[in-house]
Amino acid sequence: MSLLPLRAARNVLFAHKLSFLATHARPLKSRSSGRSSTCILHTSSFTTHIPFSKNLLRNPQHTPRVIRNTAIRSFSTSQINFRSSLPPGADISRARSENNQNQQDLHHGEAFVFVDPSHQRFVIVWLLGTAALVFVMVVIGGITRLTESGLSIADWRPVTGAIPPLTEQDWLAEFDKYKQTPEFKKLNSSMTVEDFKGIFFWEWFHRLFGRAIGVAFALPFFYLLSRRVLRTPLTTRLSILLLLGGSQGALGWYMVKSGLEVQDGEVPRVSQYRLAAHLGSAFVIYTGLLWTAMDVMSKNQPSMARSAQAVLTSPAVPKLLRLGASAVLGMTFLTAMSGAFVAGLDAGMVYNEFPWMGWHSDSGPRAGQRRYVPEEYWALEPSYSNFFDNSAAVQFNHRWLAIGTLTMINLLWLFTKQNQAARSAVLMSPSLRKSIHAAGMMSWLQVALGITTLLWVVPIPLAATHQAGSLILLSTCTWLRHVLTRH
């Protein structure tokens, strides 16, 4: 039995749109007869009747082929009315009033998962814009580290610290503070005020940019809360991101403080552990903003509409593809964190060759041959400290974690070419196809940037580009994993 006239088939809705109607409509009942409602669908070109049923489209095989196989334009829910099959003399005005309430529920009720549709575009632009600011912040932080500017400001003033020295007297006072730091005494004792201004700028700008990100995120967030357009899941997630962002300032000062309190005989630099925590937190915030923005773009619709879409329009995705995407995302993050230890220990300044790391110096059959594993890999005690405190071991680990990430991403790409189900999924989903290709290409570019940075002994522009590349690669892997949550 066909639910729609064949003459109107070209104008029917996508199957998941119909499921949305069938699930969220509240059919009116006749007090006298108790008969079920009939859905009257009004479009610009036709009017047709659809018997209401909550089982409509739950199972694709029970859906008329004319509905399943027809694609049409999107429509506004304001064009949909549900009217009861009322007997003569029924209260039409009451039915119309209840019908208007149904439409308001569809537009403004809790049916929408994340945000009211009227503010959806604003929220997407806001989240992606904040993510872009965090991206820039990470690059600025990398430049601050590479220029050895991170210890130039010896105090933390969350509010008044936003104002830089304005007079020569202010600069001399700030320089006097720096003279009391271990870095000046041990490394920069010949530095002048003009030299100090150069390193001061990057640390000050890094902190100022962090404050600007906090304002750019917090003000729109509280505005949206006041308008009550955010749903509970999105409010909770954004509150967590706000707390993480606020804690970044304190975590950054905790990191800087480690470089101001070094023992005699130690090199004055920040703790690589605290640096990794600071960078890792920034990566988590960035990934959270990006993931949330993609959620709002793709999933801000009623839950039954999403489930029907998944059943009727999404390709079957092999479980191995999902697991592989999750593993690739985790491996990319782990490699980036190992890079933080490389930066913290200045490990990029040793063994500026690839893939070798020194020579065999012992007597024997390998004497005079190149080494792939540095001789001092296990030089420290206890043994596990070599993974975090040994410059040669840290660089070796970062090298091969990067190669492992490259291998995993390209194996996943090959899987989408060789496995029939995965290949079908990629062919049916443009987003999946684009994300897997983007991750594959970016993995090769990032490894090439890393090797070049090492061979050229860490020039600042190239090293900053390499750090930016790690975030771009993380973005493509996040996109890939998110696409797979939609299928």
Short mmCIF file of C-alpha atoms in Angstrom, two decimals:
data_model
loop_
_atom_site.label_atom_id
_atom_site.label_comp_id
_atom_site.label_asym_id
_atom_site.label_seq_id
_atom_site.Cartn_x
_atom_site.Cartn_y
_atom_site.Cartn_z
CA MET A 1 0.00 0.00 0.00
CA SER A 2 1.52 3.32 -1.04
CA LEU A 3 1.36 6.15 1.45
CA LEU A 4 1.83 8.92 -1.12
CA PRO A 5 0.33 9.50 -4.55
CA LEU A 6 2.78 8.72 -7.29
CA ARG A 7 2.19 12.11 -8.85
CA ALA A 8 3.71 13.75 -5.75
CA ALA A 9 6.64 11.34 -5.42
CA ARG A 10 9.18 13.86 -6.69
CA ASN A 11 8.34 16.10 -3.72
CA VAL A 12 8.41 13.67 -0.79
CA LEU A 13 10.85 14.05 2.06
CA PHE A 14 14.00 12.16 2.82
CA ALA A 15 13.26 9.10 4.90
CA HIS A 16 14.84 10.48 8.05
CA LYS A 17 12.76 13.67 7.75
CA LEU A 18 9.61 11.58 7.70
CA SER A 19 10.82 9.68 10.71
CA PHE A 20 11.24 13.01 12.45
CA LEU A 21 7.62 13.88 11.72
CA ALA A 22 6.32 10.50 12.75
CA THR A 23 8.24 10.46 15.99
CA HIS A 24 7.78 13.99 17.30
CA ALA A 25 4.28 14.83 16.14
CA ARG A 26 1.59 14.58 18.82
CA PRO A 27 -1.52 13.34 16.98
CA LEU A 28 -4.77 14.89 18.08
CA LYS A 29 -7.66 12.69 19.17
CA SER A 30 -11.33 13.22 18.57
CA ARG A 31 -13.22 13.25 21.85
CA SER A 32 -16.23 11.65 20.22
CA SER A 33 -14.64 9.04 18.01
CA GLY A 34 -11.08 8.59 19.33
CA ARG A 35 -9.85 8.10 15.81
CA SER A 36 -6.13 8.62 15.05
CA SER A 37 -4.84 11.68 13.29
CA THR A 38 -3.97 12.06 9.68
CA CYS A 39 -0.81 13.94 8.85
CA ILE A 40 -1.53 16.59 6.23
CA LEU A 41 1.73 17.60 4.57
CA HIS A 42 1.65 21.00 2.91
CA THR A 43 4.41 22.03 0.51
CA SER A 44 4.61 24.72 -2.09
CA SER A 45 3.43 22.37 -4.82
CA PHE A 46 1.04 19.83 -3.34
CA THR A 47 -0.94 18.68 -0.33
CA THR A 48 -1.18 15.03 0.57
CA HIS A 49 -2.34 12.84 3.45
CA ILE A 50 -0.11 10.43 5.37
CA PRO A 51 -1.69 8.13 7.96
CA PHE A 52 0.16 8.78 11.25
CA SER A 53 2.18 5.91 12.64
CA LYS A 54 5.09 5.93 15.12
CA ASN A 55 6.44 2.85 13.39
CA LEU A 56 6.77 4.76 10.14
CA LEU A 57 10.22 4.15 8.72
CA ARG A 58 11.48 2.34 11.85
CA ASN A 59 12.31 -0.53 9.54
CA PRO A 60 13.43 0.33 6.03
CA GLN A 61 11.79 -2.75 4.53
CA HIS A 62 8.39 -1.48 5.69
CA THR A 63 8.89 1.86 4.00
CA PRO A 64 7.36 2.30 0.54
CA ARG A 65 9.99 2.28 -2.16
CA VAL A 66 8.69 5.56 -3.52
CA ILE A 67 9.77 7.22 -0.24
CA ARG A 68 13.09 5.43 0.15
CA ASN A 69 14.28 6.16 -3.38
CA THR A 70 13.27 9.80 -3.71
CA ALA A 71 15.48 12.75 -2.80
CA ILE A 72 13.97 16.25 -2.61
CA ARG A 73 14.67 19.67 -1.27
CA SER A 74 14.79 20.34 2.45
CA PHE A 75 11.70 21.90 3.94
CA SER A 76 10.78 24.07 6.88
CA THR A 77 8.86 22.43 9.69
CA SER A 78 6.61 25.48 9.75
CA GLN A 79 5.05 24.09 6.55
CA ILE A 80 3.87 20.93 8.33
CA ASN A 81 0.50 20.73 10.04
CA PHE A 82 -1.13 17.87 11.85
CA ARG A 83 -4.92 17.91 11.90
CA SER A 84 -7.25 15.47 13.52
CA SER A 85 -9.89 13.62 11.57
CA LEU A 86 -12.50 15.49 13.56
CA PRO A 87 -16.20 14.77 13.12
CA PRO A 88 -18.54 17.57 12.05
CA GLY A 89 -19.04 20.17 14.77
CA ALA A 90 -15.68 19.55 16.50
CA ASP A 91 -13.80 22.44 18.10
CA ILE A 92 -11.61 23.50 15.18
CA SER A 93 -10.07 26.48 17.03
CA ARG A 94 -8.95 24.20 19.88
CA ALA A 95 -7.37 21.81 17.38
CA ARG A 96 -5.61 24.68 15.64
CA SER A 97 -4.25 25.96 18.98
CA GLU A 98 -2.86 22.57 19.91
CA ASN A 99 -1.40 22.21 16.44
CA ASN A 100 0.47 25.52 16.85
CA GLN A 101 1.89 24.25 20.14
CA ASN A 102 3.11 21.14 18.31
CA GLN A 103 5.01 23.34 15.86
CA GLN A 104 6.60 25.34 18.69
CA ASP A 105 7.77 22.12 20.30
CA LEU A 106 9.37 21.06 17.05
CA HIS A 107 11.24 24.35 16.73
CA HIS A 108 12.11 25.30 20.29
CA GLY A 109 11.70 22.20 22.43
CA GLU A 110 14.27 19.80 23.81
CA ALA A 111 14.08 17.83 20.55
CA PHE A 112 17.20 19.62 19.36
CA VAL A 113 20.23 18.06 20.96
CA PHE A 114 22.69 20.95 21.36
CA VAL A 115 21.34 24.40 20.56
CA ASP A 116 18.25 26.19 19.34
CA PRO A 117 18.35 26.28 15.52
CA SER A 118 18.08 30.07 15.50
CA HIS A 119 21.56 30.28 17.11
CA GLN A 120 23.17 27.25 15.50
CA ARG A 121 25.23 29.18 12.94
CA PHE A 122 26.44 31.62 15.59
CA VAL A 123 27.57 28.76 17.87
CA ILE A 124 29.42 27.01 15.03
CA VAL A 125 31.30 30.17 14.02
CA TRP A 126 32.09 30.94 17.66
CA LEU A 127 33.47 27.46 18.42
CA LEU A 128 35.52 27.22 15.23
CA GLY A 129 36.82 30.76 15.76
CA THR A 130 37.90 29.94 19.31
CA ALA A 131 39.58 26.74 18.07
CA ALA A 132 41.48 28.82 15.50
CA LEU A 133 42.63 31.16 18.29
CA VAL A 134 43.86 28.19 20.33
CA PHE A 135 45.72 26.97 17.23
CA VAL A 136 47.49 30.32 16.92
CA MET A 137 48.16 30.28 20.67
CA VAL A 138 49.98 26.94 20.41
CA VAL A 139 52.16 28.30 17.61
CA ILE A 140 52.95 31.43 19.62
CA GLY A 141 53.84 29.22 22.57
CA GLY A 142 56.20 27.25 20.36
CA ILE A 143 57.93 30.43 19.18
CA THR A 144 58.20 31.59 22.80
CA ARG A 145 59.94 28.35 23.67
CA LEU A 146 62.20 28.37 20.60
CA THR A 147 63.35 31.95 21.24
CA GLU A 148 64.02 31.06 24.90
CA SER A 149 61.67 33.82 26.00
CA GLY A 150 59.56 31.84 28.47
CA LEU A 151 61.49 32.89 31.60
CA SER A 152 61.72 36.60 30.76
CA ILE A 153 58.77 37.57 33.01
CA ALA A 154 59.55 36.54 36.57
CA ASP A 155 56.10 37.10 38.11
CA TRP A 156 52.46 36.35 37.38
CA ARG A 157 49.87 39.13 37.43
CA PRO A 158 46.68 37.81 35.81
CA VAL A 159 45.09 41.27 35.38
CA THR A 160 47.71 44.03 35.55
CA GLY A 161 50.25 41.88 33.71
CA ALA A 162 48.38 42.60 30.47
CA ILE A 163 49.93 46.09 30.43
CA PRO A 164 53.56 46.01 29.22
CA PRO A 165 56.25 48.43 30.42
CA LEU A 166 55.50 51.83 28.89
CA THR A 167 58.41 53.99 30.02
CA GLU A 168 62.14 53.50 30.20
CA GLN A 169 61.85 53.41 33.97
CA ASP A 170 59.33 50.58 33.70
CA TRP A 171 61.67 48.64 31.42
CA LEU A 172 64.58 49.02 33.82
CA ALA A 173 62.42 47.81 36.71
CA GLU A 174 61.32 44.77 34.72
CA PHE A 175 64.89 44.07 33.63
CA ASP A 176 66.04 44.21 37.26
CA LYS A 177 63.57 41.44 38.07
CA TYR A 178 64.95 39.35 35.25
CA LYS A 179 68.49 39.85 36.52
CA GLN A 180 67.53 37.91 39.66
CA THR A 181 66.58 34.80 37.67
CA PRO A 182 68.89 31.78 37.23
CA GLU A 183 68.62 32.14 33.44
CA PHE A 184 70.19 35.60 33.47
CA LYS A 185 72.87 34.64 35.95
CA LYS A 186 73.93 31.43 34.20
CA LEU A 187 73.18 32.03 30.53
CA ASN A 188 72.41 35.67 29.71
CA SER A 189 74.61 37.75 32.03
CA SER A 190 75.78 39.89 29.11
CA MET A 191 72.23 40.74 27.96
CA THR A 192 71.27 44.41 27.61
CA VAL A 193 67.89 46.07 28.10
CA GLU A 194 67.35 46.15 24.33
CA ASP A 195 68.03 42.41 24.08
CA PHE A 196 65.67 41.84 26.99
CA LYS A 197 62.84 43.67 25.21
CA GLY A 198 63.02 41.12 22.40
CA ILE A 199 62.50 38.07 24.60
CA PHE A 200 60.03 39.92 26.85
CA PHE A 201 57.72 40.58 23.91
CA TRP A 202 57.08 36.94 23.08
CA GLU A 203 56.29 35.88 26.65
CA TRP A 204 54.09 38.93 27.20
CA PHE A 205 52.27 38.41 23.89
CA HIS A 206 51.78 34.72 24.68
CA ARG A 207 50.12 35.58 27.98
CA LEU A 208 48.07 38.42 26.47
CA PHE A 209 46.79 36.16 23.70
CA GLY A 210 45.71 33.63 26.32
CA ARG A 211 43.68 36.30 28.10
CA ALA A 212 42.08 37.30 24.78
CA ILE A 213 41.04 33.70 24.13
CA GLY A 214 39.41 33.55 27.55
CA VAL A 215 37.36 36.66 26.81
CA ALA A 216 36.47 35.47 23.29
CA PHE A 217 35.13 32.21 24.72
CA ALA A 218 33.54 33.35 27.98
CA LEU A 219 31.51 36.36 26.79
CA PRO A 220 29.55 34.54 24.03
CA PHE A 221 29.10 31.56 26.35
CA PHE A 222 27.45 33.63 29.08
CA TYR A 223 25.39 35.47 26.46
CA LEU A 224 24.05 32.17 25.12
CA LEU A 225 23.33 30.99 28.65
CA SER A 226 21.33 34.15 29.30
CA ARG A 227 19.30 33.52 26.15
CA ARG A 228 18.67 29.90 27.22
CA VAL A 229 19.36 28.53 23.77
CA LEU A 230 21.96 25.93 24.80
CA ARG A 231 20.79 22.44 25.70
CA THR A 232 22.17 20.65 28.75
CA PRO A 233 24.68 18.39 26.91
CA LEU A 234 26.29 21.36 25.17
CA THR A 235 26.23 23.53 28.31
CA THR A 236 28.02 20.84 30.29
CA ARG A 237 30.66 20.31 27.64
CA LEU A 238 31.33 24.03 27.20
CA SER A 239 31.54 24.55 30.96
CA ILE A 240 34.27 21.90 31.14
CA LEU A 241 36.16 23.58 28.30
CA LEU A 242 35.84 26.95 30.07
CA LEU A 243 37.33 25.48 33.26
CA LEU A 244 40.16 23.88 31.31
CA GLY A 245 40.89 27.15 29.56
CA GLY A 246 40.87 29.06 32.83
CA SER A 247 43.27 26.59 34.39
CA GLN A 248 45.73 27.03 31.51
CA GLY A 249 46.95 30.33 32.93
CA ALA A 250 47.74 28.79 36.30
CA LEU A 251 49.30 25.73 34.65
CA GLY A 252 51.45 27.98 32.47
CA TRP A 253 52.76 29.88 35.50
CA TYR A 254 53.40 26.58 37.30
CA MET A 255 55.51 25.59 34.28
CA VAL A 256 57.43 28.89 34.20
CA LYS A 257 58.04 28.71 37.95
CA SER A 258 59.96 25.46 37.48
CA GLY A 259 62.53 27.36 35.42
CA LEU A 260 62.91 30.05 38.08
CA GLU A 261 63.71 27.61 40.89
CA VAL A 262 66.54 25.44 39.56
CA GLN A 263 69.23 23.89 41.72
CA ASP A 264 72.95 24.61 41.47
CA GLY A 265 74.48 22.83 38.51
CA GLU A 266 71.16 22.51 36.65
CA VAL A 267 70.38 24.18 33.35
CA PRO A 268 67.75 26.93 33.91
CA ARG A 269 64.81 25.72 31.83
CA VAL A 270 61.22 24.75 32.49
CA SER A 271 60.34 21.21 33.53
CA GLN A 272 59.61 19.02 30.52
CA TYR A 273 56.84 17.35 32.55
CA ARG A 274 55.05 20.64 33.18
CA LEU A 275 55.63 21.70 29.57
CA ALA A 276 54.00 18.48 28.36
CA ALA A 277 51.06 19.03 30.72
CA HIS A 278 50.63 22.63 29.50
CA LEU A 279 50.80 21.65 25.83
CA GLY A 280 48.64 18.57 26.33
CA SER A 281 45.93 20.65 27.98
CA ALA A 282 45.97 23.06 25.03
CA PHE A 283 45.63 20.13 22.62
CA VAL A 284 42.69 18.74 24.61
CA ILE A 285 40.95 22.13 24.59
CA TYR A 286 41.53 22.51 20.85
CA THR A 287 40.25 19.02 20.08
CA GLY A 288 37.23 19.55 22.34
CA LEU A 289 36.30 22.78 20.58
CA LEU A 290 36.72 21.20 17.16
CA TRP A 291 34.73 18.07 18.07
CA THR A 292 31.93 20.12 19.63
CA ALA A 293 31.69 22.38 16.59
CA MET A 294 31.39 19.34 14.33
CA ASP A 295 28.73 17.90 16.64
CA VAL A 296 26.67 21.08 16.40
CA MET A 297 27.08 21.10 12.60
CA SER A 298 26.08 17.48 12.05
CA LYS A 299 24.02 16.28 15.01
CA ASN A 300 21.88 19.20 16.13
CA GLN A 301 18.63 17.51 15.16
CA PRO A 302 16.10 15.29 16.90
CA SER A 303 17.49 11.95 18.00
CA MET A 304 14.99 9.80 16.08
CA ALA A 305 15.76 11.71 12.89
CA ARG A 306 19.44 10.89 13.39
CA SER A 307 18.73 7.23 14.08
CA ALA A 308 16.53 6.93 11.01
CA GLN A 309 19.18 8.61 8.92
CA ALA A 310 21.77 6.17 10.23
CA VAL A 311 19.55 3.22 9.34
CA LEU A 312 18.41 4.38 5.93
CA THR A 313 21.20 6.50 4.45
CA SER A 314 24.50 5.63 6.18
CA PRO A 315 26.85 3.02 4.81
CA ALA A 316 27.86 0.00 6.85
CA VAL A 317 31.23 0.82 8.42
CA PRO A 318 33.48 -2.07 9.50
CA LYS A 319 34.27 -2.09 13.20
CA LEU A 320 37.96 -2.31 12.38
CA LEU A 321 37.78 1.04 10.61
CA ARG A 322 36.33 2.71 13.70
CA LEU A 323 38.95 1.12 15.95
CA GLY A 324 41.70 2.11 13.53
CA ALA A 325 40.54 5.74 13.48
CA SER A 326 40.48 5.82 17.28
CA ALA A 327 43.97 4.30 17.45
CA VAL A 328 45.30 6.81 14.91
CA LEU A 329 43.86 9.73 16.88
CA GLY A 330 45.40 8.45 20.11
CA MET A 331 48.75 7.79 18.44
CA THR A 332 48.84 11.29 16.97
CA PHE A 333 48.22 12.82 20.38
CA LEU A 334 50.87 10.61 22.00
CA THR A 335 53.44 11.59 19.37
CA ALA A 336 52.71 15.26 19.95
CA MET A 337 53.19 14.81 23.70
CA SER A 338 56.54 13.11 23.11
CA GLY A 339 57.44 16.19 21.07
CA ALA A 340 56.82 18.29 24.19
CA PHE A 341 59.54 16.31 25.97
CA VAL A 342 61.84 16.85 22.99
CA ALA A 343 61.24 20.61 23.29
CA GLY A 344 61.63 20.62 27.07
CA LEU A 345 64.99 18.84 26.95
CA ASP A 346 66.24 20.59 23.79
CA ALA A 347 66.61 17.08 22.41
CA GLY A 348 66.35 18.32 18.85
CA MET A 349 69.84 19.75 19.18
CA VAL A 350 71.48 16.31 19.39
CA TYR A 351 71.86 13.65 16.69
CA ASN A 352 70.94 15.94 13.80
CA GLU A 353 70.83 13.07 11.32
CA PHE A 354 68.24 10.57 10.16
CA PRO A 355 67.62 7.67 10.48
CA TRP A 356 70.94 7.07 12.25
CA MET A 357 71.91 8.17 15.75
CA GLY A 358 75.67 7.99 16.07
CA TRP A 359 78.24 5.27 15.48
CA HIS A 360 79.14 1.97 17.04
CA SER A 361 82.19 2.78 19.13
CA ASP A 362 82.75 -0.60 20.75
CA SER A 363 85.12 -3.19 19.32
CA GLY A 364 83.49 -6.00 17.40
CA PRO A 365 81.92 -6.76 14.05
CA ARG A 366 79.85 -3.52 14.10
CA ALA A 367 82.70 -1.18 15.04
CA GLY A 368 82.58 1.96 12.89
CA GLN A 369 79.03 1.29 11.62
CA ARG A 370 76.06 3.63 11.99
CA ARG A 371 73.65 3.13 14.89
CA TYR A 372 69.87 3.33 14.76
CA VAL A 373 69.55 3.33 18.56
CA PRO A 374 71.72 5.82 20.47
CA GLU A 375 74.44 4.33 22.59
CA GLU A 376 73.29 6.18 25.73
CA TYR A 377 69.63 5.14 25.45
CA TRP A 378 69.75 3.37 28.85
CA ALA A 379 72.28 5.69 30.47
CA LEU A 380 70.09 6.84 33.39
CA GLU A 381 68.87 5.03 36.47
CA PRO A 382 66.17 3.99 37.16
CA SER A 383 65.62 2.70 33.65
CA TYR A 384 62.18 4.24 33.14
CA SER A 385 63.61 7.75 33.65
CA ASN A 386 65.31 7.45 30.26
CA PHE A 387 61.89 7.80 28.57
CA PHE A 388 61.45 11.29 30.07
CA ASP A 389 64.84 12.66 31.14
CA ASN A 390 67.32 11.29 28.60
CA SER A 391 67.62 13.63 25.59
CA ALA A 392 68.86 10.92 23.20
CA ALA A 393 66.19 8.43 24.26
CA VAL A 394 63.42 11.05 24.09
CA GLN A 395 64.42 12.03 20.56
CA PHE A 396 64.60 8.37 19.49
CA ASN A 397 61.12 7.72 20.92
CA HIS A 398 59.67 10.77 19.17
CA ARG A 399 61.19 9.72 15.84
CA TRP A 400 59.70 6.27 15.87
CA LEU A 401 56.38 7.26 17.37
CA ALA A 402 56.07 9.59 14.37
CA ILE A 403 56.98 6.80 11.95
CA GLY A 404 54.50 4.53 13.73
CA THR A 405 51.76 7.15 13.36
CA LEU A 406 52.57 7.54 9.67
CA THR A 407 52.41 3.77 9.21
CA MET A 408 49.09 3.41 11.04
CA ILE A 409 47.41 6.19 9.07
CA ASN A 410 48.54 4.79 5.74
CA LEU A 411 47.54 1.24 6.71
CA LEU A 412 44.10 2.61 7.55
CA TRP A 413 44.00 4.31 4.15
CA LEU A 414 44.97 1.03 2.45
CA PHE A 415 42.26 -0.75 4.42
CA THR A 416 39.65 1.54 2.87
CA LYS A 417 40.98 0.51 -0.53
CA GLN A 418 41.20 -3.24 0.03
CA ASN A 419 38.25 -4.06 2.30
CA GLN A 420 34.97 -4.19 0.37
CA ALA A 421 32.77 -2.84 3.17
CA ALA A 422 35.22 -0.05 3.99
CA ARG A 423 35.56 0.83 0.31
CA SER A 424 31.78 1.03 -0.03
CA ALA A 425 31.56 3.25 3.04
CA VAL A 426 34.17 5.63 1.62
CA LEU A 427 32.41 5.76 -1.75
CA MET A 428 29.06 6.54 -0.10
CA SER A 429 30.41 9.17 2.30
CA PRO A 430 32.25 12.18 0.81
CA SER A 431 33.22 13.35 4.31
CA LEU A 432 34.81 10.01 5.12
CA ARG A 433 36.68 9.99 1.82
CA LYS A 434 37.99 13.54 2.30
CA SER A 435 39.02 13.02 5.93
CA ILE A 436 40.98 9.80 5.31
CA HIS A 437 42.78 11.39 2.34
CA ALA A 438 43.55 14.54 4.36
CA ALA A 439 44.97 12.51 7.26
CA GLY A 440 47.10 10.44 4.89
CA MET A 441 48.59 13.42 3.08
CA MET A 442 49.17 15.41 6.28
CA SER A 443 50.97 12.48 7.92
CA TRP A 444 53.58 12.45 5.16
CA LEU A 445 53.99 16.23 5.27
CA GLN A 446 54.40 16.25 9.05
CA VAL A 447 57.07 13.53 9.02
CA ALA A 448 58.92 15.40 6.26
CA LEU A 449 58.76 18.61 8.32
CA GLY A 450 60.08 16.81 11.38
CA ILE A 451 63.03 15.25 9.58
CA THR A 452 63.91 18.54 7.88
CA THR A 453 63.73 20.39 11.20
CA LEU A 454 66.11 17.86 12.74
CA LEU A 455 68.61 17.90 9.88
CA TRP A 456 68.72 21.71 9.83
CA VAL A 457 69.26 21.87 13.62
CA VAL A 458 65.86 23.28 14.58
CA PRO A 459 65.56 26.66 12.81
CA ILE A 460 62.77 28.65 14.45
CA PRO A 461 60.46 29.12 11.41
CA LEU A 462 60.66 25.44 10.46
CA ALA A 463 60.26 24.22 14.04
CA ALA A 464 57.19 26.46 14.54
CA THR A 465 55.72 25.11 11.30
CA HIS A 466 56.34 21.57 12.53
CA GLN A 467 54.44 22.32 15.73
CA ALA A 468 51.57 23.79 13.72
CA GLY A 469 51.64 20.69 11.54
CA SER A 470 51.08 18.49 14.59
CA LEU A 471 47.83 20.35 15.29
CA ILE A 472 46.74 20.12 11.66
CA LEU A 473 47.38 16.38 11.66
CA LEU A 474 45.44 16.06 14.93
CA SER A 475 42.61 18.03 13.30
CA THR A 476 42.39 15.68 10.32
CA CYS A 477 42.42 12.61 12.59
CA THR A 478 39.74 14.18 14.79
CA TRP A 479 37.65 14.89 11.70
CA LEU A 480 38.06 11.31 10.52
CA ARG A 481 37.01 9.87 13.88
CA HIS A 482 34.06 12.23 14.13
CA VAL A 483 32.82 11.31 10.66
CA LEU A 484 32.73 7.66 11.76
CA THR A 485 30.51 8.53 14.73
CA ARG A 486 27.85 9.68 12.26
CA HIS A 487 27.63 6.34 10.44
#
